[in-house]
mmCIF file of C-alpha atoms and ligand atoms in Angstrom:
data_model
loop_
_atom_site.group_PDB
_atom_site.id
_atom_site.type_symbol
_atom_site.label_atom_id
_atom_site.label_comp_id
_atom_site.label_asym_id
_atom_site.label_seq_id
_atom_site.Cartn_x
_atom_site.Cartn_y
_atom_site.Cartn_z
ATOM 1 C CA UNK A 237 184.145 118.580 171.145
ATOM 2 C CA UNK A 238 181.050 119.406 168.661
ATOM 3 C CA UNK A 239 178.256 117.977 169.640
ATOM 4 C CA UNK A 240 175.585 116.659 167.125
ATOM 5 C CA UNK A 241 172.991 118.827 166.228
ATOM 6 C CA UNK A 242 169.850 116.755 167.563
ATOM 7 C CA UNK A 243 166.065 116.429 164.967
ATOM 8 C CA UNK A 244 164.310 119.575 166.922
ATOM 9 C CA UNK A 245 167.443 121.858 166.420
ATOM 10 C CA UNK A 246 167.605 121.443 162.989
ATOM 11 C CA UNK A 247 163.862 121.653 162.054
ATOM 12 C CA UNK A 248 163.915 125.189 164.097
ATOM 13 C CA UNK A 249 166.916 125.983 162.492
ATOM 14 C CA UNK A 250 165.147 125.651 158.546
ATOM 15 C CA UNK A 251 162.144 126.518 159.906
ATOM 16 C CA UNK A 252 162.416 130.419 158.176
ATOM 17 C CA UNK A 253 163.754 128.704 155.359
ATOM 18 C CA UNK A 254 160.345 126.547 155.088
ATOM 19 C CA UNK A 255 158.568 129.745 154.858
ATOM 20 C CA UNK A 256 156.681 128.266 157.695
ATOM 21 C CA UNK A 257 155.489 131.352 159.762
ATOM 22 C CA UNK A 258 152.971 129.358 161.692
ATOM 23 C CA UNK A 259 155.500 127.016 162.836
ATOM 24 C CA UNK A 260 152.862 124.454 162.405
ATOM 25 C CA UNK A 261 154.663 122.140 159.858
ATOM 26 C CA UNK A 262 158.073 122.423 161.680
ATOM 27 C CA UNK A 263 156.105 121.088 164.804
ATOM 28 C CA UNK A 264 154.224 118.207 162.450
ATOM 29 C CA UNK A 265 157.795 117.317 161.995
ATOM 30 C CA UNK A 266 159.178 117.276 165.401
ATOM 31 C CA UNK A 267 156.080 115.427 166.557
ATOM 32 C CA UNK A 268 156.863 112.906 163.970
ATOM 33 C CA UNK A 269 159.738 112.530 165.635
ATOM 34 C CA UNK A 270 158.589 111.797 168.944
ATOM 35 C CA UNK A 271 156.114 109.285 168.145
ATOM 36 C CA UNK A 272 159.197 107.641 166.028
ATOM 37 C CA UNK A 273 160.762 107.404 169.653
ATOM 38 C CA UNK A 274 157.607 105.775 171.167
ATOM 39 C CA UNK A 275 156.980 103.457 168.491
ATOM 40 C CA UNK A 276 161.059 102.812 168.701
ATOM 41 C CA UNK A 277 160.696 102.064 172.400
ATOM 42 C CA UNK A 278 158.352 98.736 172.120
ATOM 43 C CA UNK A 279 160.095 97.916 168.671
ATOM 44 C CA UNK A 280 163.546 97.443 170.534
ATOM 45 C CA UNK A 281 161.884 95.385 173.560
ATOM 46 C CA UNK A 282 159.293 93.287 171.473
ATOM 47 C CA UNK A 283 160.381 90.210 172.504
ATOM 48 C CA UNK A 284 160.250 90.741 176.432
ATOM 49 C CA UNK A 285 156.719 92.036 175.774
ATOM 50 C CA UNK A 286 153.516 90.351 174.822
ATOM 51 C CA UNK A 287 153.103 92.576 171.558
ATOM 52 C CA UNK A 288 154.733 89.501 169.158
ATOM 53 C CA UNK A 289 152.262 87.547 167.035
ATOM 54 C CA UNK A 290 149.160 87.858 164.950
ATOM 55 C CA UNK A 291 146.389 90.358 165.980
ATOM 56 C CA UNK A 292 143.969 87.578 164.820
ATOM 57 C CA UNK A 293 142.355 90.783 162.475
ATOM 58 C CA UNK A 294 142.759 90.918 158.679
ATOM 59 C CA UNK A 295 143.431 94.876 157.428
ATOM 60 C CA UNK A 296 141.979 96.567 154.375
ATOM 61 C CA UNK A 297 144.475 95.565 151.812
ATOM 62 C CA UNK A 298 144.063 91.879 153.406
ATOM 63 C CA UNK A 299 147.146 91.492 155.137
ATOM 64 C CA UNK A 300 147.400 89.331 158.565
ATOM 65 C CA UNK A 301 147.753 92.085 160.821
ATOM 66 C CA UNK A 302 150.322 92.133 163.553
ATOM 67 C CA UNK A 303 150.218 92.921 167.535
ATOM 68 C CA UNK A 304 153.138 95.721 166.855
ATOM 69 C CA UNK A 305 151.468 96.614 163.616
ATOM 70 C CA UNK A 306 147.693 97.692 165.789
ATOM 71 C CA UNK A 307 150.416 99.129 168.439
ATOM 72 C CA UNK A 308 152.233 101.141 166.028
ATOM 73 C CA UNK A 309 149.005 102.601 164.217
ATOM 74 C CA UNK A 310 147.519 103.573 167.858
ATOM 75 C CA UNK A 311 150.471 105.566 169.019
ATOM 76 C CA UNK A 312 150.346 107.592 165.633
ATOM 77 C CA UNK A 313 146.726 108.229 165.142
ATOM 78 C CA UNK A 314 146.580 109.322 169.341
ATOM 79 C CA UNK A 315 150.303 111.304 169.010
ATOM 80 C CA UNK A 316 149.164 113.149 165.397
ATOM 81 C CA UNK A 317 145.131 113.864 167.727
ATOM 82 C CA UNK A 318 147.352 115.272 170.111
ATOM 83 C CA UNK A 319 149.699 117.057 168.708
ATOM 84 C CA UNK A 320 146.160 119.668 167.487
ATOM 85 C CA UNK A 321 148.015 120.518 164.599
ATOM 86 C CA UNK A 322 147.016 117.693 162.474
ATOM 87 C CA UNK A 323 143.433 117.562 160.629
ATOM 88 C CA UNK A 324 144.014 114.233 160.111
ATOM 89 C CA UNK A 325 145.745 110.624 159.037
ATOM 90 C CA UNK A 326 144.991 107.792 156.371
ATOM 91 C CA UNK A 327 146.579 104.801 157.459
ATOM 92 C CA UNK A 328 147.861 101.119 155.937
ATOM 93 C CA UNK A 329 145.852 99.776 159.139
ATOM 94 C CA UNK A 330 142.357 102.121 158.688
ATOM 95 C CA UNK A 331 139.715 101.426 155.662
ATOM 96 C CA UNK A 332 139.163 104.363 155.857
ATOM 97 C CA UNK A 333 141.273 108.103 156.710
ATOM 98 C CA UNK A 334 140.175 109.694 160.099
ATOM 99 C CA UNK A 335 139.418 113.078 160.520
ATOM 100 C CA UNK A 336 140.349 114.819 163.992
ATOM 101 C CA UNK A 337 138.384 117.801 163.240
ATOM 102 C CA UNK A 338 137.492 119.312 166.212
ATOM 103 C CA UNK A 339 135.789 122.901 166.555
ATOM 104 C CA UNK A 340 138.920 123.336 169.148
ATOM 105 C CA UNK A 341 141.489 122.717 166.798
ATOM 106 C CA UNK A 342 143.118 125.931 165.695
ATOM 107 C CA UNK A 343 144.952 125.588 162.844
ATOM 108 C CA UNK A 344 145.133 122.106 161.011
ATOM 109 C CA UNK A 345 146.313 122.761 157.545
ATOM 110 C CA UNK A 346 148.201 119.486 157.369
ATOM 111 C CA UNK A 347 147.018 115.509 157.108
ATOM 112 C CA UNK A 348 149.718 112.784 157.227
ATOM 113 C CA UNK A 349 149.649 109.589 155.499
ATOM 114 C CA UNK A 350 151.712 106.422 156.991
ATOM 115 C CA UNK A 351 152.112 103.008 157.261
ATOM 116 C CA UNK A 352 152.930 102.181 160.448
ATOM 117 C CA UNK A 353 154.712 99.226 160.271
ATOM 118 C CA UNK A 354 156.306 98.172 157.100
ATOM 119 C CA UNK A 355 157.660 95.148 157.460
ATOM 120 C CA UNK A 356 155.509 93.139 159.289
ATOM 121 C CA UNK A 357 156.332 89.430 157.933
ATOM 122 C CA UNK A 358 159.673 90.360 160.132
ATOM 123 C CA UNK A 359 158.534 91.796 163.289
ATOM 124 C CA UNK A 360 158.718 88.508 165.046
ATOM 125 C CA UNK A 361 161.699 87.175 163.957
ATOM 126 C CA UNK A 362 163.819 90.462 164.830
ATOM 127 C CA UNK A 363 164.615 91.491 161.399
ATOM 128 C CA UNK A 364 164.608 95.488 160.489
ATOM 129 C CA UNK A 365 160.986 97.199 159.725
ATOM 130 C CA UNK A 366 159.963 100.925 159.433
ATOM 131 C CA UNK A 367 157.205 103.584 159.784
ATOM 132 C CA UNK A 368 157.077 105.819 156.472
ATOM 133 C CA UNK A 369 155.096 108.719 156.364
ATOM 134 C CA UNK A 370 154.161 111.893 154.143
ATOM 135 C CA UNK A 371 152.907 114.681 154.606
ATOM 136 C CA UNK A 372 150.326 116.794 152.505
ATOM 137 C CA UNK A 373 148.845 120.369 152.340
ATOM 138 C CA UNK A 374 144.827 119.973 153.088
ATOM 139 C CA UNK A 375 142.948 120.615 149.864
ATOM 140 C CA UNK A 376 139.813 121.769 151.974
ATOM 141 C CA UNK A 377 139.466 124.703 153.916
ATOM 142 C CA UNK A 378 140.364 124.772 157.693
ATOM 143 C CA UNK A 379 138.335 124.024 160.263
ATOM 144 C CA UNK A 380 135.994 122.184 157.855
ATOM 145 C CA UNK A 381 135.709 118.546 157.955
ATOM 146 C CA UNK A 382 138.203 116.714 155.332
ATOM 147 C CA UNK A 383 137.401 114.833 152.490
ATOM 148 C CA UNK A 384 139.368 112.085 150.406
ATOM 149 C CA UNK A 385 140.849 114.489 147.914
ATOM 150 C CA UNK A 386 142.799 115.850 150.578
ATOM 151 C CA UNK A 387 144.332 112.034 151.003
ATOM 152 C CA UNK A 388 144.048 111.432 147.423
ATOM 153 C CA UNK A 389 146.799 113.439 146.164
ATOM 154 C CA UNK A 390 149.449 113.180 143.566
ATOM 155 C CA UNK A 391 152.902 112.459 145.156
ATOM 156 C CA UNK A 392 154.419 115.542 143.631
ATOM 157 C CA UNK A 393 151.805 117.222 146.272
ATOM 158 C CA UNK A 394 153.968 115.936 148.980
ATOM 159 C CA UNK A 395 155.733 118.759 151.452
ATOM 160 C CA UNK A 396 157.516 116.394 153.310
ATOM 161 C CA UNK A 397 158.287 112.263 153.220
ATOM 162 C CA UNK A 398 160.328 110.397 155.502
ATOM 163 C CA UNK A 399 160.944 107.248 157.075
ATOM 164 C CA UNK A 400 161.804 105.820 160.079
ATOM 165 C CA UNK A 401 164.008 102.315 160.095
ATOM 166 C CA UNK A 402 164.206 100.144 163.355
ATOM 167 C CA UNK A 403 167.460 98.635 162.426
ATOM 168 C CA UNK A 404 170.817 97.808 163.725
ATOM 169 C CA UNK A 405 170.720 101.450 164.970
ATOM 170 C CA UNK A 406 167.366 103.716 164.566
ATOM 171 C CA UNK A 407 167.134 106.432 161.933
ATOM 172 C CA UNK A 408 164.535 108.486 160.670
ATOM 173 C CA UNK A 409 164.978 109.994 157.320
ATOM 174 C CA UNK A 410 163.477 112.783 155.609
ATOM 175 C CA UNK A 411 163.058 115.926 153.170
ATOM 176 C CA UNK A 412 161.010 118.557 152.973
ATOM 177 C CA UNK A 413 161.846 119.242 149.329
ATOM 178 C CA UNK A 414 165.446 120.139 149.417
ATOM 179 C CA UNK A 415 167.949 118.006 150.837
ATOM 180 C CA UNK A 416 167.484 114.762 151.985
ATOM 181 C CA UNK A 417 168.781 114.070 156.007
ATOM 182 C CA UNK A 418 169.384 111.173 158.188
ATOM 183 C CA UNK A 419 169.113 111.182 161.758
ATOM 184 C CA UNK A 420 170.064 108.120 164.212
ATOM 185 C CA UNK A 421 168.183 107.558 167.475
ATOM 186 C CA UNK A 422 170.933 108.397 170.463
ATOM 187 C CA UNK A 423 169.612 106.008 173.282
ATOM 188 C CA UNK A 424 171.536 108.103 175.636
ATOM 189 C CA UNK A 425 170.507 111.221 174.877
ATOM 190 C CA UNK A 426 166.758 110.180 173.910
ATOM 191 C CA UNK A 427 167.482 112.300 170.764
ATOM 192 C CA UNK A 428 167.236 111.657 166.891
ATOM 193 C CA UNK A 429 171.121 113.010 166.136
ATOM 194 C CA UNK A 430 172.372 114.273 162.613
ATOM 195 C CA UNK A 431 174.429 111.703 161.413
ATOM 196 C CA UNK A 432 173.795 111.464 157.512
ATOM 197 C CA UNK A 433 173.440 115.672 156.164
ATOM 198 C CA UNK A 434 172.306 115.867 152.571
ATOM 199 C CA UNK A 435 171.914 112.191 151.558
ATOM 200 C CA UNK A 436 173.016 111.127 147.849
ATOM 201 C CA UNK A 437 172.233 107.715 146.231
ATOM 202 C CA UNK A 438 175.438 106.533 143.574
ATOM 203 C CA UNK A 439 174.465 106.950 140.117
ATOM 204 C CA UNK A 440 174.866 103.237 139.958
ATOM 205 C CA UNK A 441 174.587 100.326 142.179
ATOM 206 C CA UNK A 442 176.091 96.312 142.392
ATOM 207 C CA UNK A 443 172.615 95.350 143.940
ATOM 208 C CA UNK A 444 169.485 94.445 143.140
ATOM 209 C CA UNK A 445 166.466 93.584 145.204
ATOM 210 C CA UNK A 446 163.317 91.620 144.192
ATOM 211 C CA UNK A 447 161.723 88.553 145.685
ATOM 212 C CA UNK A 448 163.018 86.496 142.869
ATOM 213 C CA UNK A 449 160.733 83.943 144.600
ATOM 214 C CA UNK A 450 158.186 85.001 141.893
ATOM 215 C CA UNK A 451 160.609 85.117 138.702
ATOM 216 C CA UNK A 452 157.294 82.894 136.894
ATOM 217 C CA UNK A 453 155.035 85.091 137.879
ATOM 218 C CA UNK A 454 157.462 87.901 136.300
ATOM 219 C CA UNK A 455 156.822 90.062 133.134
ATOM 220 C CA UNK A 456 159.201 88.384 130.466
ATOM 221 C CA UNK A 457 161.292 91.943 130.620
ATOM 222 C CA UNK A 458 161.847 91.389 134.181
ATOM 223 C CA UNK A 459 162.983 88.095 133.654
ATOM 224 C CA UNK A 460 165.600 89.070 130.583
ATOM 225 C CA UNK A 461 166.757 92.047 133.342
ATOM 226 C CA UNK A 462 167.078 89.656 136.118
ATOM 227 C CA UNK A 463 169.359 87.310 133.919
ATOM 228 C CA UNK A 464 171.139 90.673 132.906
ATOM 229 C CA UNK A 465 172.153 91.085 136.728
ATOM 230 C CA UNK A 466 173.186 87.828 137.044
ATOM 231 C CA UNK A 467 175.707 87.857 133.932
ATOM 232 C CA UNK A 468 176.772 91.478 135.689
ATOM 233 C CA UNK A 469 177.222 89.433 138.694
ATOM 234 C CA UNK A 470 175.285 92.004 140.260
ATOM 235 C CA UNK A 471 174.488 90.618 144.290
ATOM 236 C CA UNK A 472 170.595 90.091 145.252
ATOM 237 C CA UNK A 473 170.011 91.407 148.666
ATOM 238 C CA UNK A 474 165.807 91.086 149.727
ATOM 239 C CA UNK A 475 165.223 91.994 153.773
ATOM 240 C CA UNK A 476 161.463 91.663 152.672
ATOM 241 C CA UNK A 477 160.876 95.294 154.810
ATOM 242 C CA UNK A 478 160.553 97.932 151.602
ATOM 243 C CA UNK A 479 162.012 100.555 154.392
ATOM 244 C CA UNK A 480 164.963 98.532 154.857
ATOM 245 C CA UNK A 481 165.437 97.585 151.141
ATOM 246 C CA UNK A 482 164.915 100.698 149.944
ATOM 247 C CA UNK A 483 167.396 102.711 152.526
ATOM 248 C CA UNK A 484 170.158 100.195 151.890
ATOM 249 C CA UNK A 485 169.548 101.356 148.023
ATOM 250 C CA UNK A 486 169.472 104.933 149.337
ATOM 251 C CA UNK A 487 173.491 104.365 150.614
ATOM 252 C CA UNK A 488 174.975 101.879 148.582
ATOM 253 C CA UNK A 489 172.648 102.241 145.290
ATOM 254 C CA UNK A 490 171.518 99.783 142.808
ATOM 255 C CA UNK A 491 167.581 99.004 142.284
ATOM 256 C CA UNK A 492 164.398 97.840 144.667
ATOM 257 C CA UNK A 493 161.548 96.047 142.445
ATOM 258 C CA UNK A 494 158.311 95.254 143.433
ATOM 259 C CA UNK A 495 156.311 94.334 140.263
ATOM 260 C CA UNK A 496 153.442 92.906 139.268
ATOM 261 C CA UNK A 497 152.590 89.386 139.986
ATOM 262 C CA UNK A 498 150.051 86.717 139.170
ATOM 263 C CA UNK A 499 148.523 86.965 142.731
ATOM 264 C CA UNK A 500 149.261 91.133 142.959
ATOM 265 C CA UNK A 501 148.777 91.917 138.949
ATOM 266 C CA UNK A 502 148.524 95.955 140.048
ATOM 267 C CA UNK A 503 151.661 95.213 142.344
ATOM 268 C CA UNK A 504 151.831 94.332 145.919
ATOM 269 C CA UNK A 505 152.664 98.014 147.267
ATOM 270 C CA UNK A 506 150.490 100.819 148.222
ATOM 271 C CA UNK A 507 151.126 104.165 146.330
ATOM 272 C CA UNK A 508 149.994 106.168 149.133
ATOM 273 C CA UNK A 509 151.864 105.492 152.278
ATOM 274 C CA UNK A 510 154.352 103.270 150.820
ATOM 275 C CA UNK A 511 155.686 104.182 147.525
ATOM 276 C CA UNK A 512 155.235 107.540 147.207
ATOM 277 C CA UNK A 513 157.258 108.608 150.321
ATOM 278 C CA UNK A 514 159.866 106.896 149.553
ATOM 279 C CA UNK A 515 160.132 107.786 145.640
ATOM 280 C CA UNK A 516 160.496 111.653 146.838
ATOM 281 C CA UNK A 517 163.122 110.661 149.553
ATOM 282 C CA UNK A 518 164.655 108.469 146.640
ATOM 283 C CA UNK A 519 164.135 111.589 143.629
ATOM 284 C CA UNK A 520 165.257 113.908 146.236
ATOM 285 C CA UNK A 521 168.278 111.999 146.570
ATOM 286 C CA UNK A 522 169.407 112.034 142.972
ATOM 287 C CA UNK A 523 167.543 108.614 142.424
ATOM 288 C CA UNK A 524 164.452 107.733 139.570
ATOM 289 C CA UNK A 525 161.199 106.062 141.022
ATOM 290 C CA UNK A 526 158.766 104.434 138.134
ATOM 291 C CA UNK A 527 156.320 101.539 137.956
ATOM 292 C CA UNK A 528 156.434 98.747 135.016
ATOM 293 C CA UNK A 529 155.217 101.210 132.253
ATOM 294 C CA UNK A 530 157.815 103.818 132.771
ATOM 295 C CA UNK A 531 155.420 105.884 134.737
ATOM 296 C CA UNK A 532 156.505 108.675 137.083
ATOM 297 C CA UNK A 533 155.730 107.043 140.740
ATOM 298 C CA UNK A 534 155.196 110.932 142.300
ATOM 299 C CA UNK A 535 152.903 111.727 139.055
ATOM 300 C CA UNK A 536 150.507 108.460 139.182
ATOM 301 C CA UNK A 537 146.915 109.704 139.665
ATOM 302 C CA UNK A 538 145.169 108.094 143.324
ATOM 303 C CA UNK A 539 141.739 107.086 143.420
ATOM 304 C CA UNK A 540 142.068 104.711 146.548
ATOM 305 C CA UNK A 541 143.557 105.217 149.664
ATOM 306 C CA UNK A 542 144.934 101.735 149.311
ATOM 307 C CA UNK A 543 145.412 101.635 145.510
ATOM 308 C CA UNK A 544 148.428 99.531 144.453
ATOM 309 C CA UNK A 545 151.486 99.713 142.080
ATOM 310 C CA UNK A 546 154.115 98.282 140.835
ATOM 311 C CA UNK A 547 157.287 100.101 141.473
ATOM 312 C CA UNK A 548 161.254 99.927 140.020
ATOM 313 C CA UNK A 549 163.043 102.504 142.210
ATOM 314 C CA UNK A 550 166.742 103.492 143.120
ATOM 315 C CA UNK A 551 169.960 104.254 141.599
ATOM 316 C CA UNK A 552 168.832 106.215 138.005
ATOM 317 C CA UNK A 553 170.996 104.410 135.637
ATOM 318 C CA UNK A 554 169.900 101.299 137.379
ATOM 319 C CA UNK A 555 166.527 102.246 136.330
ATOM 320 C CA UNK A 556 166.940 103.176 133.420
ATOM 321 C CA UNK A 557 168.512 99.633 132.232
ATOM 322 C CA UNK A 558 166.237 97.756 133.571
ATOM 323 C CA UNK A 559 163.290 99.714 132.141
ATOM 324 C CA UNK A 560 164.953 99.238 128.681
ATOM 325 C CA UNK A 561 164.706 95.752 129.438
ATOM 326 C CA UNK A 562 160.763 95.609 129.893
ATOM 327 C CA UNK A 563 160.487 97.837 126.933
ATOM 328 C CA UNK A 564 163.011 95.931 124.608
ATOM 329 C CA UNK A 565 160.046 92.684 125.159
ATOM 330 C CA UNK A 566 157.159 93.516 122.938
ATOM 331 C CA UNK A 567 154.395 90.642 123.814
HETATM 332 P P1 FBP B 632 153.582 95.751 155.081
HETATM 333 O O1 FBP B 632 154.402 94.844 155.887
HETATM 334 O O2 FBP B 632 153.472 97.104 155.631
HETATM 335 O O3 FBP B 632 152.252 95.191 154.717
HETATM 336 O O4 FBP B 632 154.434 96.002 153.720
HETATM 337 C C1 FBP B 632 154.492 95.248 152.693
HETATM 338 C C2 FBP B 632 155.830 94.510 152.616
HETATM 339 O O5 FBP B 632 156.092 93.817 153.778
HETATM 340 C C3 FBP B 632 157.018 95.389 152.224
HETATM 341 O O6 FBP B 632 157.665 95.963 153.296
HETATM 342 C C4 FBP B 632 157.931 94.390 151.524
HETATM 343 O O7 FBP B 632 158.772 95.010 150.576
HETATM 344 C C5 FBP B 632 156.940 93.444 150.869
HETATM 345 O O8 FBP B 632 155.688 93.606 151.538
HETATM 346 C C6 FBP B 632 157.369 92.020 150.995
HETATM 347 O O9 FBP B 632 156.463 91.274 150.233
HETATM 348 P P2 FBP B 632 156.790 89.763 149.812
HETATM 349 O O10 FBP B 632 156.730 88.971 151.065
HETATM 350 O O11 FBP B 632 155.682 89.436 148.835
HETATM 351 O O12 FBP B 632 158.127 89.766 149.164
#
C-alpha cells in the first residue's frame, strides 16, 4: 500500500529544486513544522488545561490577548531561537521584532513573520484558529544585527507563506513560490502527511464571507456588492478565524472581505503576518488578493510592523465583480 509522503520528505525532496545549497531554508521549513505540532498539541487539549481565557494583557494592535495566544507566540519565538538558523521573528503579539543575533549563530539569512494565533475571539469556544507565517530573505548582512527593513518588506519579497489551521483535522499549508501544498497532521504517526498536492482555488465561488455585522459601517460599493450576492443567492459563511475563512475559500472558492470600517477605517487586518501570507498562498493558487482601491495586497508598501489593510481576496472572478462594484459608486 503507498504510504503518504510525510512534510520532512517532501521539503528534502525540493530541496535541490529550491536552489537551497545551505539547506538552511528547507530546515526553516521543517522547523516550522514542528513547532506547528507543539502549538497543535495544547490547541487540541485546551479545554482540559488551564491555558483558556484572557491573559489580562492588551497587545500592540490593542487586541485582548489570549492565554493560548502568549502560549502560541512563546513556543515560536523559543522553537525559531533554537532552531540557530533564524536571525529573527516579528510577531502579532511583540511591539516590536526580536532579533536572535548571536555571535554563535552561523548562518541566519532568514527572519519569519507570524501571527501566532489567528483566531483568538474562538479559542475558547472550540471553534477553528491558525498560525500563519512568512518567510523573508534578510535585507542586512549576516551576522549583523537586523533592522526593520528586513521586516518591512513588500509581500512580493516573500520566499515562502503558509498556514497552519487547527480544525476538524490539522493542516499546514504552504508554497515556496511554485505550487501550493496541503499537509494534514497524522496523530498516529506524529507526522504532517501530503494530503492536498498542488492546491487550486475555482475560478468562481457560491460564497462569500464578511462580518455583515458592519454592512453601516460599509463603503456604499460594498453594500451594492453585498445585495448583488444576495440576488445571486450566493451563501454567507463567517468562522470569524481569517485562517479558517480564507482556506475554506482556498477549496471551495468564492471571496473573504475584510474592509474598512468606522471603528478600523485602514481595515482591521495586519498586512504583515496576516494578509500578506495568505494573498501569496491565495495568488499562488490561481486566486487575486487586493484591498478596497484595487491595490495589489503582495505590492502594498509597509512602514509598520503592525500596519493595517483592508483586504478582498479569493476566487479571481469573484474579485473582480465585486471590485467593479466599489468602483461603479463614485461618492
Ligand atoms: P487575531 O485573532 O489574530 O487578532 O485576528 C484577527 C481576526 O480574529 C481574524 O482572524 C478574523 O478574520 C477577524 O479578526 C475577525 O474580526 P471581527 O470579529 O471584527 O469580524
Amino acid at each position: 500500500m503507498d504510504r503518504r509522503i510525510t512534510l520532512d520528505e517532501f521539503i528534502v525532496e525540493r530541496q535541490s529544486n529550491l536552489q537551497d545549497v545551505s539547506g538552511e531554508f528547507s530546515g526553516l521549513l521543517r522547523h516550522m513544522g514542528i513547532a506547528a505540532k507543539i502549538i497543535n498539541r495544547v490547541v487540541n487539549k485546551a479545554g482540559l488545561m488551564d491555558i483558556l481565557g484572557l491573559q489580562g494583557v492588551i497587545n500592540s494592535t490593542g487586541d485582548n490577548v489570549q492565554k493560548l495566544d502568549i502560549y502560541a507566540n512563546e513556543m515560536m519565538i523559543e522553537y525559531l531561537r533554537n532552531s540557530g538558523i533564524c536571525a529573527g521573528v516579528a510577531s502579532e503579539e511583540n511591539d516590536d521584532f526580536i532579533d536572535f543575533f548571536d555571535k554563535k549563530l552561523l548562518r541566519s539569512s532568514y527572519v519569519v513573520v507570524f501571527d501566532p494565533l489567528d483566531g483568538s475571539s474562538n479559542i475558547d469556544v472550540n471553534i477553528s484558529v491558525g498560525t500563519i507565517f512568512g518567510i523573508y530573505k534578510r535585507l542586512s548582512e549576516e551576522g549583523t544585527p537586523l533592522d526593520r527593513s528586513d521586516f518591512c518588506q513588500k509581500g512580493i519579497e516573500l520566499v515562502a507563506a503558509g498556514y497552519v489551521l487547527y480544525g476538524t483535522s490539522t493542516m499546514l499549508v504552504y508554497t515556496t513560490g511554485a505550487a501550493v501544498n496541503g499537509f494534514t497532521y497524522d496523530r498516529g504517526v506524529g507526522e504532517f502527511c501530503l494530503s492536498h498536492p498542488e492546491m487550486k482555488i475555482p475560478q468562481k465561488g457560491k460564497y462569500y464571507s464578511i462580518n455583515q455585522g458592519y454592512i453601516h459601517t460599509f463603503h456604499k460599493g460594498i453594500k451594492n456588492y453585498l445585495e448583488h450576492c444576495a440576488r445571486q443567492n450566493k451563501a454567507l459563511r463567517y468562522i470569524g478565524s481569517m485562517v479558517a475563512d480564507v482556506h475554506r475559500t482556498l477549496c471551495l472558492g468564492g471571496i473573504f472581505l475584510y474592509p474598512a470600517t468606522t471603528s478600523n477605517p485602514e481595515g482591521k487586518l495586519r498586512i504583515l503576518y496576516e494578509c500578506n501570507p495568505l494573498s501569496m498562498i491565495i495568488e499562488k493558487a490561481g486566486g487575486k488578493s487586493v484591498n478596497e482601491s484595487n491595490q495589489r495586497i503582495l505590492e502594498l508598501e509597509i512602514q509598520d510592523l503592525h500596519q493595517r489593510c483592508s483586504i478582498i481576496i479569493g476566487s479571481t472572478q469573484d474579485v473582480d465583480e465585486a471590485i467593479s462594484y466599489f468602483h461603479s459608486v463614485t461618492d
